[in-house]
Each structure stands twice: as C-alpha cells, then as structure tokens.
CSV table of C-alpha atoms and ligand atoms in Angstrom, one decimal:
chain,number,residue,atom,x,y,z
A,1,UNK,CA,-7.6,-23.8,12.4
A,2,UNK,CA,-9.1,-20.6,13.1
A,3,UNK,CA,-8.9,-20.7,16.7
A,4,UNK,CA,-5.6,-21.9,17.0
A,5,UNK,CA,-4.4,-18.8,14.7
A,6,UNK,CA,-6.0,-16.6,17.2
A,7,UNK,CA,-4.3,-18.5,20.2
A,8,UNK,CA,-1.3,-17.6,18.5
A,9,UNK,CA,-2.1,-14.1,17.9
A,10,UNK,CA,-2.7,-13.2,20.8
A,11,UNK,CA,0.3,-15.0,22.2
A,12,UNK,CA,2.8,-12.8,20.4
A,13,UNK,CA,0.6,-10.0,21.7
A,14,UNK,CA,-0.4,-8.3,18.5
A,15,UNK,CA,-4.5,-8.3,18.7
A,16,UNK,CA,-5.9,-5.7,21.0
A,17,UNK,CA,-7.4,-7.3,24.2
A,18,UNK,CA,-11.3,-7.0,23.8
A,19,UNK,CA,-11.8,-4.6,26.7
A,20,UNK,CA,-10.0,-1.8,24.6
A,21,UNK,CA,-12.4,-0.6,22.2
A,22,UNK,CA,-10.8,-0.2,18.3
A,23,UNK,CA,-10.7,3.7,19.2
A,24,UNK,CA,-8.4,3.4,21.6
A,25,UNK,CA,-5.6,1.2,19.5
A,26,UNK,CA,-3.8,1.7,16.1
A,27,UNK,CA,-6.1,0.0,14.1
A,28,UNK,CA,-5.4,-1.0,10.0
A,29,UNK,CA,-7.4,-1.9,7.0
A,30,UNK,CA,-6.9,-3.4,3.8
A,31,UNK,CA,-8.5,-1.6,0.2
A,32,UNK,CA,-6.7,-4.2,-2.1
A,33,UNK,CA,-4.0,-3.3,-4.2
A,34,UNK,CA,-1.4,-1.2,-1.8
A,35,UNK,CA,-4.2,0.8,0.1
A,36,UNK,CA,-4.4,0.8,3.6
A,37,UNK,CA,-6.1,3.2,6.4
A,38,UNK,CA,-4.3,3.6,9.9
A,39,UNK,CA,-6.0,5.5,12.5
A,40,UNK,CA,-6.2,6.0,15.8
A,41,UNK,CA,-9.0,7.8,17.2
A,42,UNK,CA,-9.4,10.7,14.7
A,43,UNK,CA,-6.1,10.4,13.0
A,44,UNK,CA,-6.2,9.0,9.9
A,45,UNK,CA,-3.7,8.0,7.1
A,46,UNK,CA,-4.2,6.4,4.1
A,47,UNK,CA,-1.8,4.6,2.1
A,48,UNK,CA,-2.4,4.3,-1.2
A,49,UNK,CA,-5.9,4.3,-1.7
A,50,UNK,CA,-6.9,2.7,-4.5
A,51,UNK,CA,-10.7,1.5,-4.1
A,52,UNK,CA,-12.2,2.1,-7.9
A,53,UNK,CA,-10.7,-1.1,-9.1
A,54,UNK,CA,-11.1,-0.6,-12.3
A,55,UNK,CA,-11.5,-2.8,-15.4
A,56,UNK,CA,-7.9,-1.3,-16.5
A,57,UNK,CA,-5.0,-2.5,-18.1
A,58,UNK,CA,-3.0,-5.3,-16.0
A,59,UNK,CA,0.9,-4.5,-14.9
A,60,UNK,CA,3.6,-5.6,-17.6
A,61,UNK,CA,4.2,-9.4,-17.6
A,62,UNK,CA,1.0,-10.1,-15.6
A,63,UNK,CA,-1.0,-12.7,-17.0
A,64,UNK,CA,-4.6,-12.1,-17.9
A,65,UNK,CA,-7.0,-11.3,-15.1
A,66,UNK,CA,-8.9,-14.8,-13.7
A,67,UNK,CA,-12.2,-13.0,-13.8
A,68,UNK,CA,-11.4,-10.9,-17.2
A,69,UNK,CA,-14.6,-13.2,-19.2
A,70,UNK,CA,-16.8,-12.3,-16.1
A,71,UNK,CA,-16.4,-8.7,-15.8
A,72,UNK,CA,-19.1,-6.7,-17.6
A,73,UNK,CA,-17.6,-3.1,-16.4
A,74,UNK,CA,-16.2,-1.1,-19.2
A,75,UNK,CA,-12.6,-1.9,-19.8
A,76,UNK,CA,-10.1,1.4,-19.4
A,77,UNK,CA,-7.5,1.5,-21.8
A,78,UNK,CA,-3.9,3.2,-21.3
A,79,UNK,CA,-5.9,6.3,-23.1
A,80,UNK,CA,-9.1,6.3,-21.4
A,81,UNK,CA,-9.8,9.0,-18.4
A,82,UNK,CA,-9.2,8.2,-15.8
A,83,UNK,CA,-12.4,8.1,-13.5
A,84,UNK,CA,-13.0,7.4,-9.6
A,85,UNK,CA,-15.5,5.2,-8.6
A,86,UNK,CA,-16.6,7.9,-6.0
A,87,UNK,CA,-19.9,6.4,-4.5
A,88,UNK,CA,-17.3,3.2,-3.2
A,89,UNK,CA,-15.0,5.4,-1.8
A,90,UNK,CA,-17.5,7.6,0.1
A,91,UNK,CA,-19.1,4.2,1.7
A,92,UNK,CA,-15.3,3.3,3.1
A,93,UNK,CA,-13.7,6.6,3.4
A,94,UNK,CA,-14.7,9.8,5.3
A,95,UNK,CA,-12.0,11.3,6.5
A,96,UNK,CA,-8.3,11.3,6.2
A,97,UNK,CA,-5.7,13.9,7.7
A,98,UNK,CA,-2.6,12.3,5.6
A,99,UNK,CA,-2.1,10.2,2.5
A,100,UNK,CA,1.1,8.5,1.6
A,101,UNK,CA,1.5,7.8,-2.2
A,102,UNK,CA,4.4,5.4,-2.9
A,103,UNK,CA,4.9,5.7,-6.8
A,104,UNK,CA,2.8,7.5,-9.1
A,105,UNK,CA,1.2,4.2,-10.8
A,106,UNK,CA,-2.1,4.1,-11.3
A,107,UNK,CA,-3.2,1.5,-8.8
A,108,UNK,CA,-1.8,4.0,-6.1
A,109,UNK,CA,-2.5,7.3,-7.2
A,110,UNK,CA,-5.7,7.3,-9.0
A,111,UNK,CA,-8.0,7.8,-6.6
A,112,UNK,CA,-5.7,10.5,-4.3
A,113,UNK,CA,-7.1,13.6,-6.1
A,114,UNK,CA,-10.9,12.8,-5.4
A,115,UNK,CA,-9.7,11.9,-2.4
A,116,UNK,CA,-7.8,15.3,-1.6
A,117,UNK,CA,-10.4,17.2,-2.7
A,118,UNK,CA,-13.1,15.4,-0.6
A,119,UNK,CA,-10.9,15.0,2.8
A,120,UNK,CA,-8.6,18.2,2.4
A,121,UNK,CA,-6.1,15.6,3.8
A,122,UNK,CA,-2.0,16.4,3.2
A,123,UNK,CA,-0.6,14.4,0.4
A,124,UNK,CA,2.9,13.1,1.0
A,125,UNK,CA,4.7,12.0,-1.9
A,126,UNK,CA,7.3,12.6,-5.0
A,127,UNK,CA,7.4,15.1,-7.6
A,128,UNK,CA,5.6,12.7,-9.8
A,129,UNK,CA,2.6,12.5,-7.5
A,130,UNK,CA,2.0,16.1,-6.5
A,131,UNK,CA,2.0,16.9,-10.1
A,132,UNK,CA,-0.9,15.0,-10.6
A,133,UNK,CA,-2.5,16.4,-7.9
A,134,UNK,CA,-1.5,19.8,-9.0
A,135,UNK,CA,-3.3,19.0,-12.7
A,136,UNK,CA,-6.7,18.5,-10.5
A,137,UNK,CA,-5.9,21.0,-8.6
A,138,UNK,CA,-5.1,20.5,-5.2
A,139,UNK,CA,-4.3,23.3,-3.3
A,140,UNK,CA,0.0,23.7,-2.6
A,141,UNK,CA,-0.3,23.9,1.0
A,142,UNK,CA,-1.9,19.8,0.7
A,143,UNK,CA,1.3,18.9,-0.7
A,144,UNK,CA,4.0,17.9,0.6
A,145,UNK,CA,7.0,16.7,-1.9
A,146,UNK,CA,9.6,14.0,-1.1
A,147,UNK,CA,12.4,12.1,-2.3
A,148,UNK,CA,13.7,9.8,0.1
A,149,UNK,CA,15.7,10.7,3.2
A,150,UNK,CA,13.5,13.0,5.0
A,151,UNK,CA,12.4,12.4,8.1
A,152,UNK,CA,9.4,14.2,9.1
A,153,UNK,CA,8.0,15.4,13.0
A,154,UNK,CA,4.1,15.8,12.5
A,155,UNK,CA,2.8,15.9,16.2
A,156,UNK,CA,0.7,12.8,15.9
A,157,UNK,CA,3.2,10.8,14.6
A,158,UNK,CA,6.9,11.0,12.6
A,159,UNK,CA,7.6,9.9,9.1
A,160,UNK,CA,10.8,8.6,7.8
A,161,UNK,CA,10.8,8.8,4.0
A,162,UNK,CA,12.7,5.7,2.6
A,163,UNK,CA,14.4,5.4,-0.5
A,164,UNK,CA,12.7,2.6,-2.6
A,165,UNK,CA,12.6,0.5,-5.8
A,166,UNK,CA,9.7,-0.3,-7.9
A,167,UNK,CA,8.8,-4.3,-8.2
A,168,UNK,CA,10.9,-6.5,-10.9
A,169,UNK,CA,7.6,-6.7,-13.3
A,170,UNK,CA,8.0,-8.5,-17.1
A,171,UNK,CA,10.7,-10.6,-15.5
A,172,UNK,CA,12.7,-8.0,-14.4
A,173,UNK,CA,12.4,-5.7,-17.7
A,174,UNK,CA,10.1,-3.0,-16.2
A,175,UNK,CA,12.1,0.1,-15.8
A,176,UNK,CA,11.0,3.5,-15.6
A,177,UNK,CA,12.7,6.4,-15.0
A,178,UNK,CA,10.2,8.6,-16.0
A,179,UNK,CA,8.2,11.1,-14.3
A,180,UNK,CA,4.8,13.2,-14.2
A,181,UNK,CA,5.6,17.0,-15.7
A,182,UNK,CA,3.7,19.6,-14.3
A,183,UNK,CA,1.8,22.0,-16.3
A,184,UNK,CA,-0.7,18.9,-16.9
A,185,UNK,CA,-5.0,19.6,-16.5
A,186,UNK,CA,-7.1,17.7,-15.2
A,187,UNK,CA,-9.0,14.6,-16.3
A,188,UNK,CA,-5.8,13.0,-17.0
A,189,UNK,CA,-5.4,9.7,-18.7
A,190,UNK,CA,-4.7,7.0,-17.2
A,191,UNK,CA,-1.5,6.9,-19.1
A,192,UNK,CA,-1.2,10.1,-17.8
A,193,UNK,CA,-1.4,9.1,-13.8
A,194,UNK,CA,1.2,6.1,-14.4
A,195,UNK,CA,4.8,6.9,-14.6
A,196,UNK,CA,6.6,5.8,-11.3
A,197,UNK,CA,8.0,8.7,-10.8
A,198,UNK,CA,10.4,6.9,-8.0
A,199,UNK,CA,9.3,4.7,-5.7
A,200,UNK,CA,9.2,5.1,-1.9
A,201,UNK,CA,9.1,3.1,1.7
A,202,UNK,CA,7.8,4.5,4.8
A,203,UNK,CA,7.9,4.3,8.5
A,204,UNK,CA,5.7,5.6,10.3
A,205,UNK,CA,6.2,6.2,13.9
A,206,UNK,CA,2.3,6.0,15.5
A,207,UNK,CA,1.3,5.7,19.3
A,208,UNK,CA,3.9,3.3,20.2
A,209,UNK,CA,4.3,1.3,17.0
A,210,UNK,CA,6.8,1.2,13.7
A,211,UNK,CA,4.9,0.8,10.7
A,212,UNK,CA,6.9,0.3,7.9
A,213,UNK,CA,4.9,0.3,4.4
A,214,UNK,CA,6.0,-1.0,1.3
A,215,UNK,CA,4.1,-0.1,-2.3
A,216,UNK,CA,5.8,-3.3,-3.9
A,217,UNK,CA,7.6,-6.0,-4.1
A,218,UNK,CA,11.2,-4.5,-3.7
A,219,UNK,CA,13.2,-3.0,-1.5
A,220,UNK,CA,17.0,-1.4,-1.2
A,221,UNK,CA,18.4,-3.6,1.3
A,222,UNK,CA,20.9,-1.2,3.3
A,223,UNK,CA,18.2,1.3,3.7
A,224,UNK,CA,16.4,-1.5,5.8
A,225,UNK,CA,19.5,-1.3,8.4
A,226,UNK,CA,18.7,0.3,11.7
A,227,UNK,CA,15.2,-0.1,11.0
A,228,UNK,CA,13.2,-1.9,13.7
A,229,UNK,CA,9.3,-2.0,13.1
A,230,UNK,CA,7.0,-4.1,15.0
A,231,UNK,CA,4.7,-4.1,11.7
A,232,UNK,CA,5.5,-4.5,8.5
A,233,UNK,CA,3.5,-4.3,5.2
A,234,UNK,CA,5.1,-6.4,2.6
A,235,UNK,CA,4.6,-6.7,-1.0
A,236,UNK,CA,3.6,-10.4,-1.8
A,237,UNK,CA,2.6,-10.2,-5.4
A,238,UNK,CA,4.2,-13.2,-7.8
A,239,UNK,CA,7.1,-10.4,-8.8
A,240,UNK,CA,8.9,-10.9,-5.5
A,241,UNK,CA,10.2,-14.1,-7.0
A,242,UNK,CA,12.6,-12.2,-9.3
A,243,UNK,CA,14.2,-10.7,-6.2
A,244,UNK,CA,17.0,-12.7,-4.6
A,245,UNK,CA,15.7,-14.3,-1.4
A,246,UNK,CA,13.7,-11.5,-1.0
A,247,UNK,CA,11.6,-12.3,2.6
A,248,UNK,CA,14.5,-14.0,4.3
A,249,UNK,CA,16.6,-10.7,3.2
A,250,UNK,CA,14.2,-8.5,4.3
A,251,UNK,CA,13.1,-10.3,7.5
A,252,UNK,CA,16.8,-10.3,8.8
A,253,UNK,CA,17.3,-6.5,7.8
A,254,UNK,CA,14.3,-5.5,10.0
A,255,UNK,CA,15.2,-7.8,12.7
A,256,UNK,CA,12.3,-9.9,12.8
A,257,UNK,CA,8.9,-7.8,12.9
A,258,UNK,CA,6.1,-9.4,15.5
A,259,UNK,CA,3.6,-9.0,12.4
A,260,UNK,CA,3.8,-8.5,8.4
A,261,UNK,CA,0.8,-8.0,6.4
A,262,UNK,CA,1.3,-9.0,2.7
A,263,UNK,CA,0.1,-6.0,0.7
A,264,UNK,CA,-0.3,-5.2,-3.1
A,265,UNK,CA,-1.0,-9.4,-4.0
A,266,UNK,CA,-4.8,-9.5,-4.8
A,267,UNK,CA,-6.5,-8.4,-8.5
A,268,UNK,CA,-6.5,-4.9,-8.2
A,269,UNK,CA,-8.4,-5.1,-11.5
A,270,UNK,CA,-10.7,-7.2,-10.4
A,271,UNK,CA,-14.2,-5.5,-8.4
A,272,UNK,CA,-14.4,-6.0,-4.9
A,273,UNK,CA,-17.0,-8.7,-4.7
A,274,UNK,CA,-15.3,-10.8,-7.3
A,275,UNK,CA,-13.4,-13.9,-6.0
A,276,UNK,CA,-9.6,-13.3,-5.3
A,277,UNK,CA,-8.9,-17.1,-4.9
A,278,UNK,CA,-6.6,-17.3,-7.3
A,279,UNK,CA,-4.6,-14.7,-5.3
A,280,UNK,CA,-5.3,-16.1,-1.9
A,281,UNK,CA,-4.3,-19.5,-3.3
A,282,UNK,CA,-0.6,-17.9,-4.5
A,283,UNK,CA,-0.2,-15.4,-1.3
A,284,UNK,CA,-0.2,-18.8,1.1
A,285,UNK,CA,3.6,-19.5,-0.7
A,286,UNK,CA,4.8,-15.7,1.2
A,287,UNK,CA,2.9,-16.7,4.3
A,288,UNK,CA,5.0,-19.8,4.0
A,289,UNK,CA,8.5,-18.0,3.3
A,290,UNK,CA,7.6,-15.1,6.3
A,291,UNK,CA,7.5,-17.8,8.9
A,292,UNK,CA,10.8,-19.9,7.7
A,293,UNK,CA,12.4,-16.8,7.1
A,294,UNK,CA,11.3,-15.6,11.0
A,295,UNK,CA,9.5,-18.0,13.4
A,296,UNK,CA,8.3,-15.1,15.9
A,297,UNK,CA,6.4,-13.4,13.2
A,298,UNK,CA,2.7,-13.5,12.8
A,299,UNK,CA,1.4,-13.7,9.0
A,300,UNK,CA,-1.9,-12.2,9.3
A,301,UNK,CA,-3.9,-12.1,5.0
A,302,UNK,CA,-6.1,-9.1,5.2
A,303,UNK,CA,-10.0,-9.2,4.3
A,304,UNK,CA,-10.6,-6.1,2.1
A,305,UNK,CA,-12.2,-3.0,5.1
A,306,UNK,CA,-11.5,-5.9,8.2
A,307,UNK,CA,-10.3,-4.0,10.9
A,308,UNK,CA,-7.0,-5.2,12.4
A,309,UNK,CA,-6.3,-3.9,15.6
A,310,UNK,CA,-2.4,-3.7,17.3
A,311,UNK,CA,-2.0,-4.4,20.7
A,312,UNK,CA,-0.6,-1.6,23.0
A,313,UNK,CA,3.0,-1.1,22.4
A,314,UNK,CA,5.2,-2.7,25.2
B,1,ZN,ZN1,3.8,0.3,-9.7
C-alpha cells in the first residue's frame, strides 16, 4: 500500500527526487487545524498557525470531542484568556517572514500574536485580525490589512488575496458578520480572538508553484475561475457536506490540481499526541471524492510537522 502510493507520487511528479535536498524545493508542513509552514530555503510562511491546541470550546454543531473524557488539560471556556502554549511553538517554529490569517477564529489566530512578537514576521490578513494583533501590540509596519482582491508583488513570491466564505457549521446556521473592534488590550478572551471577521483564500505564487490555501470548508465558486494551482489545500472537515458537490465543484474550477492536501479536518482541540483516528477514519470519504472528482490528482493526508516536499515546477 505504501509503496505503491509512492510509485504513484512520484509518477505525477510531485515528491522531490532524493538528490535535491528539502532546502532546495518548496517544502510544506501540517500544525493541525488550518496551519501550515511553506518555505524554501529561508523564506518562510505560515498559514494559520495554530499549535496550542487547546482544551477549548468545539465549533458550533460539532459533536463532542472523541478524547474529551481523556483530556486532563484545563478546559478554556468562551471567557477564559486566551493563552499560547509557547514552549510547543518554540520546538516547531523559529522563524517566519510572513503569516497568512484566513478568518479571525480562534483556531487561526490565537497563536499569531506570540508568534509576531517572537519572529517579527508580516501578518497578512483582515481588519478583524490586525486588530487583534494591534490589542498585543504588534507594531503597524507587521501588518498588513486585506479584504479580498488585492494582489500583492513581495520579491520572493506574489499573493493574490481571494475573496472567501467561512464553512456551513450547525448545519448551515453559522453566520457571522461580525468583526474584531480596535481599541481592544491585550490578553484577550478567547471570545475576544473569535469573530470571523470575513474569511479569505490565498494563492500564493512561490518558486514555480501555485499554492492556493483554503481556512475552511467553503469557497465562492467564480472567484475560483482563472485560477490554476498545482497545489491545493482544501478544507475536508465533516461541514463540507452541507456544500453542494463541493470537491467536484471545486476540482473542475481549478482545473484539476496535480496535488490537494485536506486541511482544517483533525481535532484541533485535541493535544498533539492524542489519537486523531476518528478524523483520519472520516477524512478517507474527501480522499475518496478528490480522486472521482479528478483522476490526475494526488491525495496526499498530512502527519502533523512531516515535511512534504514539491517537485521542481515544470
Ligand atoms: Zn472559523
């Protein structure tokens, strides 16, 4: 099983061929939730980050977490303060030149400020999420604000900023419209860090390659068009299923990406070192709907920190 899924990996040409060394490719990892790191060389973006995992309160409509009797952390409650789990960030993260913030959810945003602070990185994102970061005080020239449209020239690598819309939770009665004020001080709440705000897509243009990031499990369909990535990192939590054919959809929009990567489907509230079965069980059903919905497409799950490595860009 395994070696035949690397056969066909490196078929379609996405892994690296081992004489490169990770260095010298665009190279991604998974945190859980919707975190990633992509990074070439020195140049590193995070996506995000979310790595304190913590015992907090589950998305609306979510059923109770499978290891909620075996976690002895202290459970954080919608008024709690919000607190990074800094020691587990430091052994995964050391530096970052850009993070991209989605939505201003907790799961995203909560460990950005920390993270700011400790990499001095440039934090990309809406209204709603640089005025969190203002509360902990960020300095103005580490934020850039966006709303959807923009597409940005950075030297290393361009950024189209892509109008988005957050996941169909409670079956399909989340709604938010509601955003983070500024004037706010730091610790906030985790009630505080968690309204959406807007939600937002990106593509990132990176040494050769398209990356196009989702946050969640929706997308605006005609904002897809024209778009052609050769990676894509799709939301695969349960909510997808209250969008209307939502891979097929999307696979045909984007023209048929070499590789997706489901994001944002494990137990974000759940530590790292718990077991995610439950999740890897139900992610297999959007593995299965990626590759009816687009033969030529790899399906690769991500292990939390496993470095996955592109192949040079043809
Ligand atoms: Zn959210």
């Amino acid at each position: 099983m395994l070696r035949s899924a690397v056969v066909s990996l490196v078929t379609v040409g996405i892994l690296a061929t081992g004489a490169r060394s990770q260095s010298a490719v665009v190279t991604l990892k998974y945190f859980g939730a919707a975190g990633w790191e992509i990074s070439y060389g020195t140049t590193v973006l995070l996506i995000d980050p979310y790595l304190s995992r913590l015992n907090g309160p589950r998305p609306p409509g979510a059923p109770p977490s499978a290891q909620h009797d075996r976690d002895t952390r202290p459970a954080f409650g919608w008024a709690d303060r919000a607190v990074s789990d800094t020691s587990t960030i430091d052994s995964h993260v050391q530096r970052a030149d850009f993070i991209l913030v989605t939505h201003t959810h907790y799961d995203h945003v909560l460990d950005v400020p920390y993270l700011a602070a400790k990499t001095h990185a440039t934090v990309i994102g809406t209204e709603s999420t640089e005025n969190v970061l203002r509360a902990y005080r960020i300095a103005e020239d580490q934020l850039i604000t966006v709303r959807g449209g923009e597409d940005y020239e950075f030297g290393t690598f361009s950024l189209k900023v892509i109008p988005s819309i957050h996941s169909a939770l409670d079956h399909k009665h989340y709604f938010s419209s509601a955003t983070a004020p500024r004037g706010m001080t730091a610790p906030l709440t985790l009630e505080q860090m968690h309204p959406e705000g807007g939600t937002l897509a990106y593509l990132i243009r990176f040494r050769g390659h398209q990356i196009l990031v989702f946050g969640g499990m929706n997308y605006i369909e005609r904002e897809m068009e024209g778009l052609r990535p050769d990676v894509a990192l799709v939301g695969a939590g349960a909510s997808r299923k209250e969008i209307h054919d939502y891979s097929g959809r999307l696979m045909r929009a984007l023209h048929l990406p070499a590789l997706v990567l489901p994001t944002h489907w494990d137990d974000f509230t759940a530590p790292y070192g718990a077991s995610q079965q439950t999740s890897i069980d139900a992610v297999q059903d959007f593995v299965r709907e990626i590759r009816v919905a687009s033969q030529k497409t790899t399906v690769i799950v991500p292990k939390y920190f496993e470095p996955i490595p592109l192949a040079a860009p043809k």
